[in-house]
Amino acid sequence: MGDRLYLKIPASTANLGVGFDSIGMALNKFLYLDVKVSESNVWTFNHIGPNVEGLPTDNSHYIYQVAQKVARKYNVRLPNLEIEMRSEIPLARGLGSSASALVGALYIANYFGDIELSKYELLQLATEFEGHPDNVAPTIYGGLVLGYYNPDTKVTNVSYIDTPKVDIIITIPSYELKTTDSRNALPDTFSHKKAVQNSAISNTMISALIQHNYELAGKMMEQDGFHEPYRQHLIPEFQSIKEIAKQYQAYATVISGAGPTVLNLIAPERSGELVRELKHEFESCRSELVTINESGVESKVLYQHL
Ligand code: HSE
């Protein structure tokens, strides 16, 4: 097969406060993969640009590992591939970089293994790898997606709500925070009383988002008890960003995914002022406006021989 596969895979922000492991939103920052059959007898990776520097170039590459697992599952052989990778998504910052790579690997296996997986099946597979759908579902579908992965049946069900009409600011610290470290900060058990409280907060948050009542949605997001209270000490900037954002009437300030990126939801009239203030205050971080991605993964095949 002499074809070339181009993939443009969005970043994502998971949790939105109280939606721990189940809610996520795709963002317009991308991982770009340019994939073709290699002349060589091994897979090759060419990493271009700052966010992919230092990734392995041999078979320990995450994309190779995932693609081969999928090929084994469907009993197909993948040709040796040449993969060029560039990315606007910083690693280990809570913006879904590994979910984007995972989704890329699934699309690669699907195309070059000629498997014909549907989007539904791609989602099922992706969630099985990740254990929760909050990054992979919006990465595949775009927009704001809610989902539940049942580990017993291994089935993932998802539901969508309208993309919020808000502006998003992300403040990305210069340091990494590994998802495993951030998850290790969470308690092993949670009382029934706390579970009831937090599910009430989450239900109210979702209903408010559906009604485009961003003040109420934001108020609920900020009352998360599932993960933020246990993680904020890992992100020294978090409290100050929240305080400054309040002065600009931001709807909410939350940890993006497992952190350390901090995300604000704010009315479009006020986002410019806040992002400039955050840039000024947190010089060691990168504060930027980012828009919500509504289309999910884009894949394009360039046929070399028609
Ligand atoms: N929901 C996940 C977490 C996202 O917060 O740990 C990162 O995998």
PDB file of C-alpha atoms and ligand atoms in Angstrom:
ATOM      1  CA  MET A   1       0.000   0.000   0.000  1.00  0.00           C
ATOM      2  CA  GLY A   2       1.719   3.175  -1.151  1.00  0.00           C
ATOM      3  CA  ASP A   3      -0.800   5.493   0.469  1.00  0.00           C
ATOM      4  CA  ARG A   4      -0.085   8.179   2.973  1.00  0.00           C
ATOM      5  CA  LEU A   5      -2.258   8.828   6.021  1.00  0.00           C
ATOM      6  CA  TYR A   6      -2.445  12.279   7.581  1.00  0.00           C
ATOM      7  CA  LEU A   7      -3.978  12.615  11.020  1.00  0.00           C
ATOM      8  CA  LYS A   8      -4.829  15.812  12.871  1.00  0.00           C
ATOM      9  CA  ILE A   9      -5.777  14.863  16.412  1.00  0.00           C
ATOM     10  CA  PRO A  10      -7.061  17.384  18.959  1.00  0.00           C
ATOM     11  CA  ALA A  11      -5.954  17.887  22.545  1.00  0.00           C
ATOM     12  CA  SER A  12      -8.524  17.568  25.298  1.00  0.00           C
ATOM     13  CA  THR A  13      -9.271  18.784  28.777  1.00  0.00           C
ATOM     14  CA  ALA A  14     -10.760  16.246  31.164  1.00  0.00           C
ATOM     15  CA  ASN A  15     -12.878  16.474  34.319  1.00  0.00           C
ATOM     16  CA  LEU A  16     -14.165  20.085  34.218  1.00  0.00           C
ATOM     17  CA  GLY A  17     -14.014  19.974  38.000  1.00  0.00           C
ATOM     18  CA  VAL A  18     -16.479  17.439  39.262  1.00  0.00           C
ATOM     19  CA  GLY A  19     -16.693  15.308  36.098  1.00  0.00           C
ATOM     20  CA  PHE A  20     -13.706  13.226  37.178  1.00  0.00           C
ATOM     21  CA  ASP A  21     -12.864  10.502  34.626  1.00  0.00           C
ATOM     22  CA  SER A  22     -16.139  10.996  32.775  1.00  0.00           C
ATOM     23  CA  ILE A  23     -16.337  14.475  31.204  1.00  0.00           C
ATOM     24  CA  GLY A  24     -14.014  15.986  28.635  1.00  0.00           C
ATOM     25  CA  MET A  25     -13.837  18.590  25.930  1.00  0.00           C
ATOM     26  CA  ALA A  26     -11.708  18.699  22.785  1.00  0.00           C
ATOM     27  CA  LEU A  27      -9.438  21.700  22.250  1.00  0.00           C
ATOM     28  CA  ASN A  28      -7.991  23.216  19.099  1.00  0.00           C
ATOM     29  CA  LYS A  29      -4.377  22.249  19.694  1.00  0.00           C
ATOM     30  CA  PHE A  30      -3.217  19.296  17.665  1.00  0.00           C
ATOM     31  CA  LEU A  31      -0.979  16.294  17.284  1.00  0.00           C
ATOM     32  CA  TYR A  32      -0.095  15.880  13.590  1.00  0.00           C
ATOM     33  CA  LEU A  33       0.896  12.493  12.220  1.00  0.00           C
ATOM     34  CA  ASP A  34       2.063  11.867   8.672  1.00  0.00           C
ATOM     35  CA  VAL A  35       2.300   8.120   8.094  1.00  0.00           C
ATOM     36  CA  LYS A  36       3.491   6.069   5.137  1.00  0.00           C
ATOM     37  CA  VAL A  37       4.810   2.595   4.471  1.00  0.00           C
ATOM     38  CA  SER A  38       8.528   2.482   5.126  1.00  0.00           C
ATOM     39  CA  GLU A  39      11.179   1.225   2.734  1.00  0.00           C
ATOM     40  CA  SER A  40      13.137   0.096   5.779  1.00  0.00           C
ATOM     41  CA  ASN A  41      12.555  -3.175   7.641  1.00  0.00           C
ATOM     42  CA  VAL A  42      11.699  -1.407  10.903  1.00  0.00           C
ATOM     43  CA  TRP A  43       9.274   1.311  11.962  1.00  0.00           C
ATOM     44  CA  THR A  44      10.816   4.771  11.977  1.00  0.00           C
ATOM     45  CA  PHE A  45       9.743   7.866  13.873  1.00  0.00           C
ATOM     46  CA  ASN A  46      10.708  11.375  12.966  1.00  0.00           C
ATOM     47  CA  HIS A  47       9.854  13.836  15.730  1.00  0.00           C
ATOM     48  CA  ILE A  48       9.678  17.464  14.763  1.00  0.00           C
ATOM     49  CA  GLY A  49       9.405  20.348  17.224  1.00  0.00           C
ATOM     50  CA  PRO A  50       9.557  20.895  20.962  1.00  0.00           C
ATOM     51  CA  ASN A  51       6.652  18.822  22.300  1.00  0.00           C
ATOM     52  CA  VAL A  52       7.851  15.520  20.845  1.00  0.00           C
ATOM     53  CA  GLU A  53      11.601  15.890  21.266  1.00  0.00           C
ATOM     54  CA  GLY A  54      13.144  13.025  23.167  1.00  0.00           C
ATOM     55  CA  LEU A  55      10.384  10.490  22.472  1.00  0.00           C
ATOM     56  CA  PRO A  56      11.751   7.036  21.636  1.00  0.00           C
ATOM     57  CA  THR A  57      12.398   6.300  17.979  1.00  0.00           C
ATOM     58  CA  ASP A  58      12.382   2.515  18.308  1.00  0.00           C
ATOM     59  CA  ASN A  59       9.710  -0.101  18.987  1.00  0.00           C
ATOM     60  CA  SER A  60       9.210   1.121  22.539  1.00  0.00           C
ATOM     61  CA  HIS A  61       7.313   4.096  21.041  1.00  0.00           C
ATOM     62  CA  TYR A  62       3.783   4.248  22.488  1.00  0.00           C
ATOM     63  CA  ILE A  63       2.223   4.505  19.027  1.00  0.00           C
ATOM     64  CA  TYR A  64       4.053   1.364  17.873  1.00  0.00           C
ATOM     65  CA  GLN A  65       3.052  -0.528  21.011  1.00  0.00           C
ATOM     66  CA  VAL A  66      -0.626   0.355  20.749  1.00  0.00           C
ATOM     67  CA  ALA A  67      -0.839  -0.173  16.987  1.00  0.00           C
ATOM     68  CA  GLN A  68       0.706  -3.655  17.289  1.00  0.00           C
ATOM     69  CA  LYS A  69      -1.666  -4.608  20.121  1.00  0.00           C
ATOM     70  CA  VAL A  70      -4.606  -3.660  17.935  1.00  0.00           C
ATOM     71  CA  ALA A  71      -3.130  -5.562  14.978  1.00  0.00           C
ATOM     72  CA  ARG A  72      -2.749  -8.670  17.162  1.00  0.00           C
ATOM     73  CA  LYS A  73      -6.291  -8.340  18.452  1.00  0.00           C
ATOM     74  CA  TYR A  74      -7.683  -8.293  14.910  1.00  0.00           C
ATOM     75  CA  ASN A  75      -5.163 -10.780  13.595  1.00  0.00           C
ATOM     76  CA  VAL A  76      -3.661  -8.538  10.933  1.00  0.00           C
ATOM     77  CA  ARG A  77      -0.082  -7.675  10.064  1.00  0.00           C
ATOM     78  CA  LEU A  78       0.934  -4.048   9.790  1.00  0.00           C
ATOM     79  CA  PRO A  79       3.559  -3.020   7.258  1.00  0.00           C
ATOM     80  CA  ASN A  80       6.655  -1.232   8.567  1.00  0.00           C
ATOM     81  CA  LEU A  81       5.744   2.419   8.804  1.00  0.00           C
ATOM     82  CA  GLU A  82       7.493   5.740   8.648  1.00  0.00           C
ATOM     83  CA  ILE A  83       5.820   8.195  11.009  1.00  0.00           C
ATOM     84  CA  GLU A  84       6.454  11.912  11.146  1.00  0.00           C
ATOM     85  CA  MET A  85       5.113  13.418  14.328  1.00  0.00           C
ATOM     86  CA  ARG A  86       4.741  17.045  15.379  1.00  0.00           C
ATOM     87  CA  SER A  87       2.632  18.365  18.194  1.00  0.00           C
ATOM     88  CA  GLU A  88       1.184  21.511  19.698  1.00  0.00           C
ATOM     89  CA  ILE A  89       0.179  19.538  22.808  1.00  0.00           C
ATOM     90  CA  PRO A  90       2.752  19.663  25.596  1.00  0.00           C
ATOM     91  CA  LEU A  91       3.462  16.337  27.304  1.00  0.00           C
ATOM     92  CA  ALA A  92       2.382  15.542  30.862  1.00  0.00           C
ATOM     93  CA  ARG A  93       0.504  18.821  31.325  1.00  0.00           C
ATOM     94  CA  GLY A  94      -3.109  17.610  31.577  1.00  0.00           C
ATOM     95  CA  LEU A  95      -4.035  18.305  27.957  1.00  0.00           C
ATOM     96  CA  GLY A  96      -4.543  14.737  26.796  1.00  0.00           C
ATOM     97  CA  SER A  97      -1.294  14.283  24.867  1.00  0.00           C
ATOM     98  CA  SER A  98      -1.188  10.539  25.506  1.00  0.00           C
ATOM     99  CA  ALA A  99      -4.872  10.117  24.616  1.00  0.00           C
ATOM    100  CA  SER A 100      -4.162  11.896  21.315  1.00  0.00           C
ATOM    101  CA  ALA A 101      -1.218   9.558  20.641  1.00  0.00           C
ATOM    102  CA  LEU A 102      -3.362   6.557  21.547  1.00  0.00           C
ATOM    103  CA  VAL A 103      -6.136   7.627  19.192  1.00  0.00           C
ATOM    104  CA  GLY A 104      -3.514   8.202  16.480  1.00  0.00           C
ATOM    105  CA  ALA A 105      -2.190   4.661  16.974  1.00  0.00           C
ATOM    106  CA  LEU A 106      -5.691   3.219  16.654  1.00  0.00           C
ATOM    107  CA  TYR A 107      -6.344   5.102  13.413  1.00  0.00           C
ATOM    108  CA  ILE A 108      -2.963   3.949  12.061  1.00  0.00           C
ATOM    109  CA  ALA A 109      -3.652   0.281  12.881  1.00  0.00           C
ATOM    110  CA  ASN A 110      -7.151   0.573  11.473  1.00  0.00           C
ATOM    111  CA  TYR A 111      -5.998   2.044   8.184  1.00  0.00           C
ATOM    112  CA  PHE A 112      -2.756   0.168   7.517  1.00  0.00           C
ATOM    113  CA  GLY A 113      -4.181  -3.096   8.888  1.00  0.00           C
ATOM    114  CA  ASP A 114      -7.296  -2.582   6.735  1.00  0.00           C
ATOM    115  CA  ILE A 115      -9.446  -3.529   9.748  1.00  0.00           C
ATOM    116  CA  GLU A 116     -12.530  -1.307   9.118  1.00  0.00           C
ATOM    117  CA  LEU A 117     -13.209  -0.305  12.708  1.00  0.00           C
ATOM    118  CA  SER A 118     -16.165   2.024  13.151  1.00  0.00           C
ATOM    119  CA  LYS A 119     -15.847   5.169  15.268  1.00  0.00           C
ATOM    120  CA  TYR A 120     -17.883   3.421  17.958  1.00  0.00           C
ATOM    121  CA  GLU A 121     -15.390   0.553  17.977  1.00  0.00           C
ATOM    122  CA  LEU A 122     -12.446   2.943  17.996  1.00  0.00           C
ATOM    123  CA  LEU A 123     -13.947   4.591  21.071  1.00  0.00           C
ATOM    124  CA  GLN A 124     -14.456   1.229  22.791  1.00  0.00           C
ATOM    125  CA  LEU A 125     -10.853   0.262  22.131  1.00  0.00           C
ATOM    126  CA  ALA A 126      -9.457   3.629  23.144  1.00  0.00           C
ATOM    127  CA  THR A 127     -11.350   3.579  26.427  1.00  0.00           C
ATOM    128  CA  GLU A 128     -10.254   0.043  27.169  1.00  0.00           C
ATOM    129  CA  PHE A 129      -6.638   1.201  26.847  1.00  0.00           C
ATOM    130  CA  GLU A 130      -7.153   4.343  28.956  1.00  0.00           C
ATOM    131  CA  GLY A 131      -9.614   2.996  31.517  1.00  0.00           C
ATOM    132  CA  HIS A 132     -11.846   6.077  31.220  1.00  0.00           C
ATOM    133  CA  PRO A 133     -13.335   7.954  28.272  1.00  0.00           C
ATOM    134  CA  ASP A 134     -12.877  11.585  29.357  1.00  0.00           C
ATOM    135  CA  ASN A 135      -9.930  12.359  27.047  1.00  0.00           C
ATOM    136  CA  VAL A 136     -10.339   9.831  24.246  1.00  0.00           C
ATOM    137  CA  ALA A 137     -14.057  10.410  23.607  1.00  0.00           C
ATOM    138  CA  PRO A 138     -13.765  14.160  22.858  1.00  0.00           C
ATOM    139  CA  THR A 139     -10.507  13.503  21.003  1.00  0.00           C
ATOM    140  CA  ILE A 140     -12.327  11.135  18.648  1.00  0.00           C
ATOM    141  CA  TYR A 141     -15.663  12.952  18.392  1.00  0.00           C
ATOM    142  CA  GLY A 142     -14.888  16.591  19.217  1.00  0.00           C
ATOM    143  CA  GLY A 143     -16.986  18.823  21.474  1.00  0.00           C
ATOM    144  CA  LEU A 144     -18.034  18.197  25.048  1.00  0.00           C
ATOM    145  CA  VAL A 145     -18.545  14.505  25.720  1.00  0.00           C
ATOM    146  CA  LEU A 146     -19.667  12.635  28.820  1.00  0.00           C
ATOM    147  CA  GLY A 147     -19.078   8.947  29.149  1.00  0.00           C
ATOM    148  CA  TYR A 148     -18.920   5.896  31.320  1.00  0.00           C
ATOM    149  CA  TYR A 149     -16.665   2.886  30.856  1.00  0.00           C
ATOM    150  CA  ASN A 150     -18.018  -0.193  32.540  1.00  0.00           C
ATOM    151  CA  PRO A 151     -14.939  -2.260  33.450  1.00  0.00           C
ATOM    152  CA  ASP A 152     -17.020  -5.454  33.815  1.00  0.00           C
ATOM    153  CA  THR A 153     -18.702  -5.383  30.430  1.00  0.00           C
ATOM    154  CA  LYS A 154     -15.905  -3.302  28.860  1.00  0.00           C
ATOM    155  CA  VAL A 155     -18.554  -1.175  27.168  1.00  0.00           C
ATOM    156  CA  THR A 156     -18.319   2.604  26.956  1.00  0.00           C
ATOM    157  CA  ASN A 157     -21.437   4.701  26.553  1.00  0.00           C
ATOM    158  CA  VAL A 158     -21.185   8.355  25.707  1.00  0.00           C
ATOM    159  CA  SER A 159     -23.491  11.341  25.522  1.00  0.00           C
ATOM    160  CA  TYR A 160     -22.929  14.852  24.177  1.00  0.00           C
ATOM    161  CA  ILE A 161     -24.039  18.278  25.165  1.00  0.00           C
ATOM    162  CA  ASP A 162     -23.798  21.528  23.259  1.00  0.00           C
ATOM    163  CA  THR A 163     -20.402  23.091  23.203  1.00  0.00           C
ATOM    164  CA  PRO A 164     -20.455  25.855  25.825  1.00  0.00           C
ATOM    165  CA  LYS A 165     -20.400  29.376  24.408  1.00  0.00           C
ATOM    166  CA  VAL A 166     -17.559  30.454  26.634  1.00  0.00           C
ATOM    167  CA  ASP A 167     -13.942  31.370  26.123  1.00  0.00           C
ATOM    168  CA  ILE A 168     -11.271  29.085  27.481  1.00  0.00           C
ATOM    169  CA  ILE A 169      -7.911  30.116  28.893  1.00  0.00           C
ATOM    170  CA  ILE A 170      -5.242  27.588  29.741  1.00  0.00           C
ATOM    171  CA  THR A 171      -2.209  28.339  31.887  1.00  0.00           C
ATOM    172  CA  ILE A 172       0.425  25.688  31.248  1.00  0.00           C
ATOM    173  CA  PRO A 173       3.190  25.460  33.868  1.00  0.00           C
ATOM    174  CA  SER A 174       6.741  24.823  32.730  1.00  0.00           C
ATOM    175  CA  TYR A 175       6.968  21.652  34.845  1.00  0.00           C
ATOM    176  CA  GLU A 176       5.447  18.268  34.054  1.00  0.00           C
ATOM    177  CA  LEU A 177       3.080  16.353  36.302  1.00  0.00           C
ATOM    178  CA  LYS A 178       2.846  12.660  35.529  1.00  0.00           C
ATOM    179  CA  THR A 179      -0.721  11.368  35.509  1.00  0.00           C
ATOM    180  CA  THR A 180       0.322   8.425  37.710  1.00  0.00           C
ATOM    181  CA  ASP A 181       1.723  10.791  40.363  1.00  0.00           C
ATOM    182  CA  SER A 182      -1.380  12.942  40.193  1.00  0.00           C
ATOM    183  CA  ARG A 183      -3.634   9.870  40.494  1.00  0.00           C
ATOM    184  CA  ASN A 184      -1.569   8.567  43.400  1.00  0.00           C
ATOM    185  CA  ALA A 185      -2.538  11.710  45.309  1.00  0.00           C
ATOM    186  CA  LEU A 186      -6.187  10.591  45.291  1.00  0.00           C
ATOM    187  CA  PRO A 187      -7.763   8.641  48.151  1.00  0.00           C
ATOM    188  CA  ASP A 188      -8.459   4.924  47.700  1.00  0.00           C
ATOM    189  CA  THR A 189     -11.865   5.156  49.303  1.00  0.00           C
ATOM    190  CA  PHE A 190     -14.623   7.744  49.360  1.00  0.00           C
ATOM    191  CA  SER A 191     -17.511   7.777  51.820  1.00  0.00           C
ATOM    192  CA  HIS A 192     -21.096   7.234  50.685  1.00  0.00           C
ATOM    193  CA  LYS A 193     -21.957  10.710  51.988  1.00  0.00           C
ATOM    194  CA  LYS A 194     -19.223  12.332  49.887  1.00  0.00           C
ATOM    195  CA  ALA A 195     -20.204  10.307  46.824  1.00  0.00           C
ATOM    196  CA  VAL A 196     -23.799  11.501  47.154  1.00  0.00           C
ATOM    197  CA  GLN A 197     -22.707  15.130  47.552  1.00  0.00           C
ATOM    198  CA  ASN A 198     -20.398  15.037  44.581  1.00  0.00           C
ATOM    199  CA  SER A 199     -22.813  13.277  42.309  1.00  0.00           C
ATOM    200  CA  ALA A 200     -25.392  15.977  43.184  1.00  0.00           C
ATOM    201  CA  ILE A 201     -22.824  18.661  42.320  1.00  0.00           C
ATOM    202  CA  SER A 202     -22.028  16.886  39.065  1.00  0.00           C
ATOM    203  CA  ASN A 203     -25.675  16.420  38.077  1.00  0.00           C
ATOM    204  CA  THR A 204     -26.393  20.084  38.733  1.00  0.00           C
ATOM    205  CA  MET A 205     -23.297  21.116  36.786  1.00  0.00           C
ATOM    206  CA  ILE A 206     -24.368  19.126  33.733  1.00  0.00           C
ATOM    207  CA  SER A 207     -27.929  20.374  33.840  1.00  0.00           C
ATOM    208  CA  ALA A 208     -26.662  23.971  34.120  1.00  0.00           C
ATOM    209  CA  LEU A 209     -24.322  23.446  31.141  1.00  0.00           C
ATOM    210  CA  ILE A 210     -27.212  22.076  29.080  1.00  0.00           C
ATOM    211  CA  GLN A 211     -29.177  25.205  29.916  1.00  0.00           C
ATOM    212  CA  HIS A 212     -26.158  27.402  29.109  1.00  0.00           C
ATOM    213  CA  ASN A 213     -26.284  28.704  32.650  1.00  0.00           C
ATOM    214  CA  TYR A 214     -22.534  29.145  32.940  1.00  0.00           C
ATOM    215  CA  GLU A 215     -22.593  30.948  36.305  1.00  0.00           C
ATOM    216  CA  LEU A 216     -24.248  27.955  37.938  1.00  0.00           C
ATOM    217  CA  ALA A 217     -22.195  25.404  35.989  1.00  0.00           C
ATOM    218  CA  GLY A 218     -19.000  27.167  37.058  1.00  0.00           C
ATOM    219  CA  LYS A 219     -20.113  27.370  40.675  1.00  0.00           C
ATOM    220  CA  MET A 220     -20.628  23.600  40.662  1.00  0.00           C
ATOM    221  CA  MET A 221     -17.336  22.891  38.857  1.00  0.00           C
ATOM    222  CA  GLU A 222     -15.492  24.746  41.589  1.00  0.00           C
ATOM    223  CA  GLN A 223     -17.063  22.616  44.297  1.00  0.00           C
ATOM    224  CA  ASP A 224     -15.513  19.409  43.030  1.00  0.00           C
ATOM    225  CA  GLY A 225     -14.619  17.008  45.795  1.00  0.00           C
ATOM    226  CA  PHE A 226     -13.493  14.075  43.648  1.00  0.00           C
ATOM    227  CA  HIS A 227      -9.995  15.216  42.769  1.00  0.00           C
ATOM    228  CA  GLU A 228      -9.105  18.895  43.103  1.00  0.00           C
ATOM    229  CA  PRO A 229      -8.819  19.026  46.912  1.00  0.00           C
ATOM    230  CA  TYR A 230      -6.242  16.209  46.731  1.00  0.00           C
ATOM    231  CA  ARG A 231      -4.272  17.577  43.804  1.00  0.00           C
ATOM    232  CA  GLN A 232      -4.089  21.323  44.198  1.00  0.00           C
ATOM    233  CA  HIS A 233      -0.966  21.202  46.369  1.00  0.00           C
ATOM    234  CA  LEU A 234       0.842  19.727  43.348  1.00  0.00           C
ATOM    235  CA  ILE A 235       0.122  22.926  41.390  1.00  0.00           C
ATOM    236  CA  PRO A 236       1.406  25.931  43.374  1.00  0.00           C
ATOM    237  CA  GLU A 237      -0.111  28.441  40.896  1.00  0.00           C
ATOM    238  CA  PHE A 238      -3.645  27.038  41.143  1.00  0.00           C
ATOM    239  CA  GLN A 239      -5.049  29.112  44.022  1.00  0.00           C
ATOM    240  CA  SER A 240      -3.609  32.410  42.790  1.00  0.00           C
ATOM    241  CA  ILE A 241      -4.936  31.826  39.265  1.00  0.00           C
ATOM    242  CA  LYS A 242      -8.353  31.129  40.767  1.00  0.00           C
ATOM    243  CA  GLU A 243      -8.257  34.338  42.813  1.00  0.00           C
ATOM    244  CA  ILE A 244      -7.231  36.476  39.843  1.00  0.00           C
ATOM    245  CA  ALA A 245      -9.850  34.816  37.634  1.00  0.00           C
ATOM    246  CA  LYS A 246     -12.534  35.682  40.213  1.00  0.00           C
ATOM    247  CA  GLN A 247     -11.613  39.367  39.849  1.00  0.00           C
ATOM    248  CA  TYR A 248     -12.466  39.042  36.145  1.00  0.00           C
ATOM    249  CA  GLN A 249     -15.714  37.194  36.926  1.00  0.00           C
ATOM    250  CA  ALA A 250     -14.512  33.967  35.310  1.00  0.00           C
ATOM    251  CA  TYR A 251     -17.219  31.307  35.536  1.00  0.00           C
ATOM    252  CA  ALA A 252     -14.772  28.691  36.795  1.00  0.00           C
ATOM    253  CA  THR A 253     -11.135  27.822  37.355  1.00  0.00           C
ATOM    254  CA  VAL A 254     -10.356  24.112  37.304  1.00  0.00           C
ATOM    255  CA  ILE A 255      -7.408  21.754  36.944  1.00  0.00           C
ATOM    256  CA  SER A 256      -7.224  20.500  33.373  1.00  0.00           C
ATOM    257  CA  GLY A 257      -7.221  16.693  33.537  1.00  0.00           C
ATOM    258  CA  ALA A 258      -4.618  15.450  35.977  1.00  0.00           C
ATOM    259  CA  GLY A 259      -2.850  18.847  35.809  1.00  0.00           C
ATOM    260  CA  PRO A 260      -0.723  20.849  36.070  1.00  0.00           C
ATOM    261  CA  THR A 261      -2.472  23.031  33.439  1.00  0.00           C
ATOM    262  CA  VAL A 262      -5.119  25.311  34.948  1.00  0.00           C
ATOM    263  CA  LEU A 263      -8.191  26.114  32.859  1.00  0.00           C
ATOM    264  CA  ASN A 264     -10.592  29.051  33.098  1.00  0.00           C
ATOM    265  CA  LEU A 265     -14.054  29.276  31.588  1.00  0.00           C
ATOM    266  CA  ILE A 266     -14.991  32.907  31.081  1.00  0.00           C
ATOM    267  CA  ALA A 267     -17.348  35.160  29.121  1.00  0.00           C
ATOM    268  CA  PRO A 268     -15.905  36.227  25.733  1.00  0.00           C
ATOM    269  CA  GLU A 269     -16.086  39.911  26.765  1.00  0.00           C
ATOM    270  CA  ARG A 270     -13.604  39.362  29.578  1.00  0.00           C
ATOM    271  CA  SER A 271     -11.227  36.670  28.354  1.00  0.00           C
ATOM    272  CA  GLY A 272      -8.688  38.991  26.696  1.00  0.00           C
ATOM    273  CA  GLU A 273      -8.114  40.996  29.860  1.00  0.00           C
ATOM    274  CA  LEU A 274      -7.760  37.902  32.007  1.00  0.00           C
ATOM    275  CA  VAL A 275      -5.351  36.073  29.709  1.00  0.00           C
ATOM    276  CA  ARG A 276      -3.091  39.139  29.535  1.00  0.00           C
ATOM    277  CA  GLU A 277      -3.151  39.476  33.313  1.00  0.00           C
ATOM    278  CA  LEU A 278      -2.275  35.785  33.765  1.00  0.00           C
ATOM    279  CA  LYS A 279       0.562  36.082  31.242  1.00  0.00           C
ATOM    280  CA  HIS A 280       1.915  39.014  33.187  1.00  0.00           C
ATOM    281  CA  GLU A 281       1.528  37.359  36.614  1.00  0.00           C
ATOM    282  CA  PHE A 282       2.797  33.888  35.748  1.00  0.00           C
ATOM    283  CA  GLU A 283       5.793  34.469  33.539  1.00  0.00           C
ATOM    284  CA  SER A 284       7.148  30.965  34.015  1.00  0.00           C
ATOM    285  CA  CYS A 285       3.893  29.499  32.676  1.00  0.00           C
ATOM    286  CA  ARG A 286       2.257  29.892  29.303  1.00  0.00           C
ATOM    287  CA  SER A 287      -1.227  31.437  29.438  1.00  0.00           C
ATOM    288  CA  GLU A 288      -3.206  31.342  26.216  1.00  0.00           C
ATOM    289  CA  LEU A 289      -6.686  31.454  24.774  1.00  0.00           C
ATOM    290  CA  VAL A 290      -7.765  28.214  23.175  1.00  0.00           C
ATOM    291  CA  THR A 291     -10.976  27.375  21.348  1.00  0.00           C
ATOM    292  CA  ILE A 292     -13.124  24.280  21.704  1.00  0.00           C
ATOM    293  CA  ASN A 293     -12.681  21.722  18.927  1.00  0.00           C
ATOM    294  CA  GLU A 294     -15.993  20.497  17.550  1.00  0.00           C
ATOM    295  CA  SER A 295     -14.935  17.995  14.891  1.00  0.00           C
ATOM    296  CA  GLY A 296     -12.576  15.514  16.581  1.00  0.00           C
ATOM    297  CA  VAL A 297      -9.901  13.583  14.687  1.00  0.00           C
ATOM    298  CA  GLU A 298      -9.450  14.491  11.048  1.00  0.00           C
ATOM    299  CA  SER A 299      -7.951  11.851   8.834  1.00  0.00           C
ATOM    300  CA  LYS A 300      -7.026  12.218   5.196  1.00  0.00           C
ATOM    301  CA  VAL A 301      -5.571   9.665   2.846  1.00  0.00           C
ATOM    302  CA  LEU A 302      -3.365  10.738  -0.006  1.00  0.00           C
ATOM    303  CA  TYR A 303      -3.373   8.008  -2.619  1.00  0.00           C
ATOM    304  CA  GLN A 304       0.028   7.625  -4.229  1.00  0.00           C
ATOM    305  CA  HIS A 305      -1.076   5.296  -7.023  1.00  0.00           C
ATOM    306  CA  LEU A 306      -4.634   5.604  -8.258  1.00  0.00           C
TER     307      LEU A 306
HETATM  308  N1  HSE B   1      -9.510  12.009  34.503  1.00  0.00           N
HETATM  309  C1  HSE B   1      -8.103  11.750  34.450  1.00  0.00           C
HETATM  310  C2  HSE B   1      -7.463  12.265  35.728  1.00  0.00           C
HETATM  311  C3  HSE B   1      -7.511  12.447  33.263  1.00  0.00           C
HETATM  312  O1  HSE B   1      -7.843  13.347  36.161  1.00  0.00           O
HETATM  313  O2  HSE B   1      -6.612  11.590  36.291  1.00  0.00           O
HETATM  314  C4  HSE B   1      -6.101  12.049  32.984  1.00  0.00           C
HETATM  315  O3  HSE B   1      -6.017  10.720  32.550  1.00  0.00           O
END
